[in-house]
Coordinates of C-alpha atoms in Angstrom, one line a residue:
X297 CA 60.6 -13.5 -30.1
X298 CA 60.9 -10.3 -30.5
X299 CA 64.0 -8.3 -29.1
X300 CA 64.6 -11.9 -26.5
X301 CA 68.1 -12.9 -26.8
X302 CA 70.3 -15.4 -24.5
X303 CA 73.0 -13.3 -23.1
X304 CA 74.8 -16.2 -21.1
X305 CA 74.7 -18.3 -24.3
X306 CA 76.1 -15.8 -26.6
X307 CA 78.7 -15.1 -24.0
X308 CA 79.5 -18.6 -23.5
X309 CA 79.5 -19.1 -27.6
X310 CA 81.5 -16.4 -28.5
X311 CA 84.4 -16.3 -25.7
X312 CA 84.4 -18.7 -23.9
X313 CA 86.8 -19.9 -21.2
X314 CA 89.3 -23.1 -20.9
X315 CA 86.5 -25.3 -19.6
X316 CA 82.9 -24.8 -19.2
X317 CA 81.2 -26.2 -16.1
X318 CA 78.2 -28.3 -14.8
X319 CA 77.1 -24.7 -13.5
X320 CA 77.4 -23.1 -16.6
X321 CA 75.5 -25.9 -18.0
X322 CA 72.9 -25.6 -15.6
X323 CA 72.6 -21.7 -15.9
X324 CA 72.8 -21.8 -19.3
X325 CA 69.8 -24.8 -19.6
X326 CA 67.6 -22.4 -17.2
X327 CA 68.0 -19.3 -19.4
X328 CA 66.2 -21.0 -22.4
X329 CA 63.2 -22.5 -20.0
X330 CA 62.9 -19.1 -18.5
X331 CA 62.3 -17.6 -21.7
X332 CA 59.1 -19.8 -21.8
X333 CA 55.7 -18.2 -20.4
X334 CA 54.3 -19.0 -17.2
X335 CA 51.1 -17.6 -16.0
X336 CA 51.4 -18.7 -12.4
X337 CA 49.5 -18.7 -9.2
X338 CA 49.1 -15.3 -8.2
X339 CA 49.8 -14.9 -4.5
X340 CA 51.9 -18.1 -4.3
X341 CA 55.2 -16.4 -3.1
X342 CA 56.5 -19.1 -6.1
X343 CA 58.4 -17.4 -9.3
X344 CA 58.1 -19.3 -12.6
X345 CA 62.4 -20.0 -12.1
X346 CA 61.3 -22.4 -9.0
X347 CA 58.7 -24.5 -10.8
X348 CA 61.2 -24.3 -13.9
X349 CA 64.1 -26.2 -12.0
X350 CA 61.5 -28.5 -10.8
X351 CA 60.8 -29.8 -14.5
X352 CA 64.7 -29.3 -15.3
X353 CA 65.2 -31.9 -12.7
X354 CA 62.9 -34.2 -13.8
X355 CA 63.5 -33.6 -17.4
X356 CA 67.6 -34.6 -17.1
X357 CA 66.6 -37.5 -15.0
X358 CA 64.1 -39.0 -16.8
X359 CA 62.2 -38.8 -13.9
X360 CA 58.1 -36.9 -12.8
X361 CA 58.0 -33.9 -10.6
X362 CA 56.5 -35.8 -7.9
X363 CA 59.7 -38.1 -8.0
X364 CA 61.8 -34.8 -7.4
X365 CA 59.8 -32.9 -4.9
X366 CA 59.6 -35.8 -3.1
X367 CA 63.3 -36.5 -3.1
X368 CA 64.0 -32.8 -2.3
X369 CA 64.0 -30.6 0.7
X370 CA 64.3 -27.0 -1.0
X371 CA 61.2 -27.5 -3.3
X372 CA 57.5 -26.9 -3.4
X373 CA 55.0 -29.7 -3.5
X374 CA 54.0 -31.8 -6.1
X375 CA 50.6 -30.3 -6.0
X376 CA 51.9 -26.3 -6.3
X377 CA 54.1 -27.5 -9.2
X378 CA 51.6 -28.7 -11.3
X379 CA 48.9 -26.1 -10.2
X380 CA 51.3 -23.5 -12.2
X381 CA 52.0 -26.0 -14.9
X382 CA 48.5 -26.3 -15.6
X383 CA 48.7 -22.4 -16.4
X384 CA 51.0 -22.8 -19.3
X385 CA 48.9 -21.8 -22.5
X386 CA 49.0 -24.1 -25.1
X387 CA 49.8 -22.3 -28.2
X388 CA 51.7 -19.4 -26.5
X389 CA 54.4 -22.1 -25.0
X390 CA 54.3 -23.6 -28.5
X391 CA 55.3 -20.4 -29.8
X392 CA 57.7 -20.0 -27.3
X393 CA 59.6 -23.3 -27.6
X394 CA 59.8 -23.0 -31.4
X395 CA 61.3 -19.4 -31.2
X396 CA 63.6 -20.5 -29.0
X397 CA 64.9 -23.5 -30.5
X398 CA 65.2 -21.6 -33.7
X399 CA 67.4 -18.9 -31.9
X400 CA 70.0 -21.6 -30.9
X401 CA 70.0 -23.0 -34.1
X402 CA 70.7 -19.8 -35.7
X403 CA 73.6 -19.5 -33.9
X404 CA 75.9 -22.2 -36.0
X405 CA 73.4 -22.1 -38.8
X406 CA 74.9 -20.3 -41.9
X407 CA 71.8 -17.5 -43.1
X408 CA 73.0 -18.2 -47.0
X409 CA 72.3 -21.0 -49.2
X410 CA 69.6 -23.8 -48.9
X411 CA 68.7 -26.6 -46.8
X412 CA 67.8 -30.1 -46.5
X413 CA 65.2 -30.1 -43.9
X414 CA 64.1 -33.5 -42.9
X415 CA 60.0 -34.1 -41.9
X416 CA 58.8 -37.0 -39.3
X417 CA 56.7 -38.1 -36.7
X418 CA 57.4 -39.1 -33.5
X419 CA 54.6 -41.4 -31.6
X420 CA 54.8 -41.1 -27.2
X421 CA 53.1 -43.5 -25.7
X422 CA 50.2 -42.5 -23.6
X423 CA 48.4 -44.9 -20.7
X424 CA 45.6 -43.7 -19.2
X425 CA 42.0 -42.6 -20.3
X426 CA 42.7 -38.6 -22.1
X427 CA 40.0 -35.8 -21.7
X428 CA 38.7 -36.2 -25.1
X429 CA 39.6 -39.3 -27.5
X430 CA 40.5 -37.4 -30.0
X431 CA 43.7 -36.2 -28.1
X432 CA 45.3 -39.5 -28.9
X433 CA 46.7 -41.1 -31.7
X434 CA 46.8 -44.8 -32.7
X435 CA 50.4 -46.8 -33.3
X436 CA 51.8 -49.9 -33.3
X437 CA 51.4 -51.7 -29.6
X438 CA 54.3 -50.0 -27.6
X439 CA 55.0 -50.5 -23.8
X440 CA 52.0 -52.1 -23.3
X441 CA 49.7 -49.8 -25.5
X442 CA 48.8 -48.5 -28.6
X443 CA 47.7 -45.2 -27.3
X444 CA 50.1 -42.3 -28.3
X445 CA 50.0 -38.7 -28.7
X446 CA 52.2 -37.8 -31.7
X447 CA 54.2 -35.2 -32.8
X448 CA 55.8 -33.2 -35.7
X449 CA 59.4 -32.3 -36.3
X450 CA 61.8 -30.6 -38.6
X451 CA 65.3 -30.7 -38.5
X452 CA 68.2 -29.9 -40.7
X453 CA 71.5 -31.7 -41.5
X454 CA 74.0 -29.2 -41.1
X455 CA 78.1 -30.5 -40.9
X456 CA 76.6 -33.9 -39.0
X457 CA 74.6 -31.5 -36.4
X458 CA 70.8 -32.4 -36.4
X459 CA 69.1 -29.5 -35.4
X460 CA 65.6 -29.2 -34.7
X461 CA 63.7 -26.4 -36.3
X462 CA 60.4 -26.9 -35.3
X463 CA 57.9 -29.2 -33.4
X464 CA 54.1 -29.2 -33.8
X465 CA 51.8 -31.5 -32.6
X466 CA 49.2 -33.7 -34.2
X467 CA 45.9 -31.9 -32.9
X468 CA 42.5 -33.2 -32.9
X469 CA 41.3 -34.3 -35.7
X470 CA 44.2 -32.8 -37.5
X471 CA 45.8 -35.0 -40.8
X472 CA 49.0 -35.4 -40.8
X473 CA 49.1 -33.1 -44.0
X474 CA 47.4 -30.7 -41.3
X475 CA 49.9 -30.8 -39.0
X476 CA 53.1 -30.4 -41.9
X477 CA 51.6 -27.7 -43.0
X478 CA 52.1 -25.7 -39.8
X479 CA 55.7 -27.4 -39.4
X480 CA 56.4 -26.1 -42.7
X481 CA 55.1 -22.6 -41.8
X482 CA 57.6 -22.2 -38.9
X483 CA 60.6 -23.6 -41.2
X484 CA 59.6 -21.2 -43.8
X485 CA 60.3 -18.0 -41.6
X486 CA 64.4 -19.1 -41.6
X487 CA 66.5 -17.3 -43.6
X488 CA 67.7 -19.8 -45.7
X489 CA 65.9 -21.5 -48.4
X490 CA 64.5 -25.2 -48.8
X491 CA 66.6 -27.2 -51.2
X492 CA 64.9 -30.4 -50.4
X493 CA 62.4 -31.9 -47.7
X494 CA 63.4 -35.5 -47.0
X495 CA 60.1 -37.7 -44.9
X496 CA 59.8 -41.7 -43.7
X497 CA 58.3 -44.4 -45.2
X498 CA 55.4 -43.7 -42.8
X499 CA 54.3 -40.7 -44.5
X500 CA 54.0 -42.6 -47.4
X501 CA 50.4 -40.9 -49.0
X502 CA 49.1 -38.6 -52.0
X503 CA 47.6 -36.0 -49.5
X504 CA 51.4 -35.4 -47.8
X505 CA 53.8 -35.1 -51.2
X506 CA 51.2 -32.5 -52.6
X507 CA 51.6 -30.5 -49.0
X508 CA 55.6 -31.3 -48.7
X509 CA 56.3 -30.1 -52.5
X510 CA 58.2 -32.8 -53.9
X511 CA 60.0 -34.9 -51.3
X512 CA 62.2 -37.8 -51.4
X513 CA 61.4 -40.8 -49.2
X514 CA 61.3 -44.6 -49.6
X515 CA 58.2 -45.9 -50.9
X516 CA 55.8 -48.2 -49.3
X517 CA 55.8 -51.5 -51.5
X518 CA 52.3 -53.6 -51.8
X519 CA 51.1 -52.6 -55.0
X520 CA 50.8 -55.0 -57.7
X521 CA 53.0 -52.2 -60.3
X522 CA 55.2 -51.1 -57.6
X523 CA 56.0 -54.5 -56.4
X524 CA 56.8 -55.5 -60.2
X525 CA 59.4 -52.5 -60.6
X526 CA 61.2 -53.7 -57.6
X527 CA 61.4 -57.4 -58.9
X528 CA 64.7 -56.5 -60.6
X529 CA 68.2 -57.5 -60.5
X530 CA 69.6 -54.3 -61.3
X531 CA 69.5 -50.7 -60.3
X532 CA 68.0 -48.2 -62.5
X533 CA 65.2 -44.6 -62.6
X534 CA 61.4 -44.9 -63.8
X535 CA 58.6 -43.5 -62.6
X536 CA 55.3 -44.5 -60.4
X537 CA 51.8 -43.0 -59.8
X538 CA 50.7 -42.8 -55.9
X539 CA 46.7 -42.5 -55.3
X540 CA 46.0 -43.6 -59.0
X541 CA 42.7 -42.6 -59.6
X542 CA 41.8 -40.3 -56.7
X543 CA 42.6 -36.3 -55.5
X544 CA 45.1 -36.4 -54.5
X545 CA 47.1 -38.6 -57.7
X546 CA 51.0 -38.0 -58.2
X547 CA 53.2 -39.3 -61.0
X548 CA 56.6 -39.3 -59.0
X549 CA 60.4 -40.3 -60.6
X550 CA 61.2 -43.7 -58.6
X551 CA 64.3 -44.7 -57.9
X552 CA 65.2 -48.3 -57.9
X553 CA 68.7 -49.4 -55.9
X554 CA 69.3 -52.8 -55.5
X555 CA 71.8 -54.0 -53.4
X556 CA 73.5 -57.0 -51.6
X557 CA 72.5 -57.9 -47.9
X558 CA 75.3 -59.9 -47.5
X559 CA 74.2 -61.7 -44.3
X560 CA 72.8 -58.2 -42.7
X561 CA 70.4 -59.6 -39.7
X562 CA 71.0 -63.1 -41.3
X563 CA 69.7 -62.2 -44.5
X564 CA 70.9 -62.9 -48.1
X565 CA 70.8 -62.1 -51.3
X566 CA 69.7 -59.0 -53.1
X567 CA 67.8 -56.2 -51.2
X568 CA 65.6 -54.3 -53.9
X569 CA 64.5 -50.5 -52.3
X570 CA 62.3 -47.8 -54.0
X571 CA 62.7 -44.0 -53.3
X572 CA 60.5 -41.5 -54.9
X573 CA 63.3 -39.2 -56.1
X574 CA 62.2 -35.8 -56.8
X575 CA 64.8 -33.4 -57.6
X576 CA 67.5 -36.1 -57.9
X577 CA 66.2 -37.5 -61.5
X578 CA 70.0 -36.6 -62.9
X579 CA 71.2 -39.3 -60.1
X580 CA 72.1 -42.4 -60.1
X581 CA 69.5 -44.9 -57.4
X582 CA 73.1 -45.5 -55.3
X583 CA 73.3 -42.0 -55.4
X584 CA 70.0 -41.3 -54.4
X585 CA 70.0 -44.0 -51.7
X586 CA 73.4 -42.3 -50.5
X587 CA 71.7 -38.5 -49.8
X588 CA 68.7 -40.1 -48.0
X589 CA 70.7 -42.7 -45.6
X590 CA 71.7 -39.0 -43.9
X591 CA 68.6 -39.0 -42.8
X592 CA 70.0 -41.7 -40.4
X593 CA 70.9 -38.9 -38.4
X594 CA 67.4 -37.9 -37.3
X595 CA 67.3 -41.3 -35.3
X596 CA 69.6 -40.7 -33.3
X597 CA 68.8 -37.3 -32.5
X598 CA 65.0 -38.9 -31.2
X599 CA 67.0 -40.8 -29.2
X600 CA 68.7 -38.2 -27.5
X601 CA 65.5 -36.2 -27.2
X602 CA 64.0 -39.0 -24.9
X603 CA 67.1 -39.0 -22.7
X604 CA 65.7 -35.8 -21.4
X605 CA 61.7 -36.2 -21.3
X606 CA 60.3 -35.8 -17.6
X607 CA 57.8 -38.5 -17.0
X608 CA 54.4 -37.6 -16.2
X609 CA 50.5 -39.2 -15.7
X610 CA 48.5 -35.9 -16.4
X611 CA 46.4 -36.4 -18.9
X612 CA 47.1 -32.6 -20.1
X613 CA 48.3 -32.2 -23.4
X614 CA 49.5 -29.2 -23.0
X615 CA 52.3 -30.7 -19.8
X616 CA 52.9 -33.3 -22.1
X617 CA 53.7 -31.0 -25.3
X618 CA 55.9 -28.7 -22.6
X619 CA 58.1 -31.6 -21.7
X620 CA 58.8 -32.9 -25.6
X621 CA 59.4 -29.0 -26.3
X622 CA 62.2 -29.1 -23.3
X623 CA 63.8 -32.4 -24.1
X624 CA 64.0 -30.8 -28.2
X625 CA 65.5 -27.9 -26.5
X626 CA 68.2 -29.4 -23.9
X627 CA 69.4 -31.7 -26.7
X628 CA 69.6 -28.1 -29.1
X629 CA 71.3 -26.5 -26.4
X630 CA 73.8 -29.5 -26.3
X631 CA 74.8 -30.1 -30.2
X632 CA 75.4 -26.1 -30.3
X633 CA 78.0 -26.7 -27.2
X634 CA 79.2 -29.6 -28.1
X635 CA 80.2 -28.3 -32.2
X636 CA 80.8 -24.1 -31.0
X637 CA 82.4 -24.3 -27.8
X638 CA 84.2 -28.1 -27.5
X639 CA 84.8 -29.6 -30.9
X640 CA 88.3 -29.0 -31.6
X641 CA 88.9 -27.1 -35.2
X642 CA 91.1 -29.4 -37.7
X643 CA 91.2 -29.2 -41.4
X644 CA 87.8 -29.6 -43.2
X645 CA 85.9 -29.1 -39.8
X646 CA 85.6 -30.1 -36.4
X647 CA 86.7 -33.0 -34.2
X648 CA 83.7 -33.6 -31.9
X649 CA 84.6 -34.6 -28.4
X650 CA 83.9 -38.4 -27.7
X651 CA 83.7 -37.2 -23.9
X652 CA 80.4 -35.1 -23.8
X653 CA 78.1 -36.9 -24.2
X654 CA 73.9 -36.2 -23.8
X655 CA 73.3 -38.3 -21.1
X656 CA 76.4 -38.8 -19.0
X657 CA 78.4 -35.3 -19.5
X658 CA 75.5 -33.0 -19.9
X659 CA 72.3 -34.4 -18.3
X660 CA 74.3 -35.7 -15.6
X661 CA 76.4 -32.2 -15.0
X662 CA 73.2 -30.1 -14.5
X663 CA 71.8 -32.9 -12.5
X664 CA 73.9 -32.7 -10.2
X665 CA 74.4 -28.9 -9.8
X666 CA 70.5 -29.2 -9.2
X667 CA 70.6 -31.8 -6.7
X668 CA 72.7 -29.0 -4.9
X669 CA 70.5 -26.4 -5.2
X670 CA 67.5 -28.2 -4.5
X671 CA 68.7 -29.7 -1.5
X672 CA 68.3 -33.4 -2.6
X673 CA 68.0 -36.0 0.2
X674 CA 70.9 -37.8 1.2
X675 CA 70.0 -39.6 4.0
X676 CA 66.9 -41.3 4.9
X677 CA 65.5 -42.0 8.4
X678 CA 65.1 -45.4 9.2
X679 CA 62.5 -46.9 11.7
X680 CA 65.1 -47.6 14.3
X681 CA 64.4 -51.5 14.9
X682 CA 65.2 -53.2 11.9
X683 CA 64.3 -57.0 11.1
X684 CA 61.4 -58.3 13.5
X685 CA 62.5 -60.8 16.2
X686 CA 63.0 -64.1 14.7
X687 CA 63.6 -63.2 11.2
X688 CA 67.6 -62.5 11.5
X689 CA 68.6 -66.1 11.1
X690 CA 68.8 -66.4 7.6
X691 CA 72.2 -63.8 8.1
X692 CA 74.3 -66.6 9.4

């Protein structure tokens, strides 16, 4: 982004004071969404900074905007926040949220070295009919639809803190090879170097592991050779072909680890999983198991994401894309506060604090600094009469 830098983060980063506060946390939350382009309306006596603690809002309660303006005395209409909303520019946002989330991770992110950067795809669902039907995605049937529109990430697994370095969505007609390519074009401008790309079963197809340059994942089973390799009562290495036959054919090394359930969701007996394992051919299948289970990780941190995702019915892919891109980069701004600033330095690392959490520390600190500032309604009127005549008996 140029010569854009975060001057209240960097202060708070690199000395900061015996506690940090629900203010800070706020001010420091509203310096990354101001960093994000806004056309506007022109005329509108508004600033960007208005309609920005409007989605803020809505974003750390899970909430719409219409659920905050309404709830608030000190804000503009529903109507005037998404009027400028609607003048956010699709790919210059983009930029903008990718830049910026790869500023905060390069503040804790050693520049030397390589990294294991971890692909996936993340499905939200969508209700409603969508200006074209190609916006939307198909997945399985999800709060009562199988509509989605679906996204791209990249993070990295660096001392146990998932950052994200880059979102893209899945455009169009795009493929998901398509949309990993771009992904991959962002992670590439880091400083440090790819040591290996770690994807879900999901992704599971010829087109992808050309694009992804040797990944390691767990394989889909189904078949008839794949299925016989797993039949096995012991671990051991081999190989596979994916896409036998077509364009896009792979011979891949194939990891076989076999392990015990021992009763794991009432199951028994032994648990045969297949990993295509390029790069780790010298390892053992525990072994290679072992490095992709820290993939784990990336779960969690989805989670986390959707704790802050404002709620919305536009059918404008370009709102919807803006609120993903702020949840990614509250929950950035949080892991780099939560490792820099509070975990407590001990041999080998850092003690994180078990006390700030997403949700209840964070979300809920700049929640209620904003509910402050935004005058939030604490009192409603009522219509002065109460239960109609006849209708107070069942009270005793």
């Amino acid at each position: 982004m140029g010569d854009v830098n975060l001057p209240k983060l960097k202060r708070i980063l690199t000395d900061p004071d015996e506690f940090i506060s629900n203010s800070q946390l706020k001010s420091l939350s509203m310096e990354l969404l101001e960093l994000i382009p806004m056309e506007g309306i022109e005329g509108s006596g508004l600033d960007s900074d208005q309609i920005m603690e409007v989605v803020l809002r809505a974003a750390v309660d899970q909430t719409s905007v219409n659920g905050v303006t309404t709830s608030t005395e000190d804000t503009p209409n529903r109507e005037t926040v998404m009027d400028w909303l609607h003048t956010l520019e699709k790919e210059t946002m983009l930029d903008a949220v990718n830049d910026i989330l790869a500023l905060v991770a390069m503040t804790v992110l050693d520049r030397d070295g390589s990294r294991t950067i971890c692909i996936d795809f993340m499905n939200n669902p969508f209700h409603g009919c969508p200006d074209d039907e190609d916006e939307f995605r198909r997945m399985s049937a999800r709060d009562g639809t199988t509509k989605c529109h679906r996204y791209c990430t990249a993070f990295v697994l660096a001392q146990g803190k998932p950052l994200t370095l880059a979102v893209e969505p899945v455009d169009g007609k795009d493929s998901k090879a398509d949309t990993v390519e771009r992904v991959l074009a962002r992670v590439e401008t880091y400083p440090f170097e790819i040591d290996q790309i770690f994807m879900d079963r999901d992704a599971f197809c010829g087109e992808l592991i050309g694009v992804l340059r040797e990944p390691v994942f767990p394989v889909r089973t189904g078949k008839e050779t794949l299925e016989e390799k797993l039949t096995t009562g012991s671990s051991y290495m081999t190989e596979e072909i994916i896409c036998e036959g077509k364009e896009h054919e792979q011979t891949y090394p194939l990891a076989v680890n076999v392990t015990y359930q021992n009763g794991d969701r009432g199951k028994s007996g032994l648990k045969q999983t297949g990993y295509a394992a390029y790069g780790l051919e010298d390892r053992t299948p525990r072994q290679v198991a072992q490095v992709y289970n820290h993939r784990a990780q990336i779960e969690k941190s989805y989670e986390t994401f959707r704790k802050a995702r404002a709620l919305t019915t536009t059918p404008s892919t370009t709102i919807r894309l803006f609120y993903v891109g702020v949840g990614f980069l509250l929950e950035q701004l949080w892991v780099v506060l939560q490792w820099a600033v509070l975990a407590r330095p001990r041999r080998g690392g850092r003690a994180l604090p078990t006390d700030f959490t997403f949700n209840n520390a964070f979300l809920h600190g700049v929640e209620e600094v904003l509910d402050d500032e935004l005058g939030w309604k604490d009192e409603h009127q009522t219509n002065g009469q109460g239960l109609p005549a006849g209708h107070e008996h069942g009270l005793g």
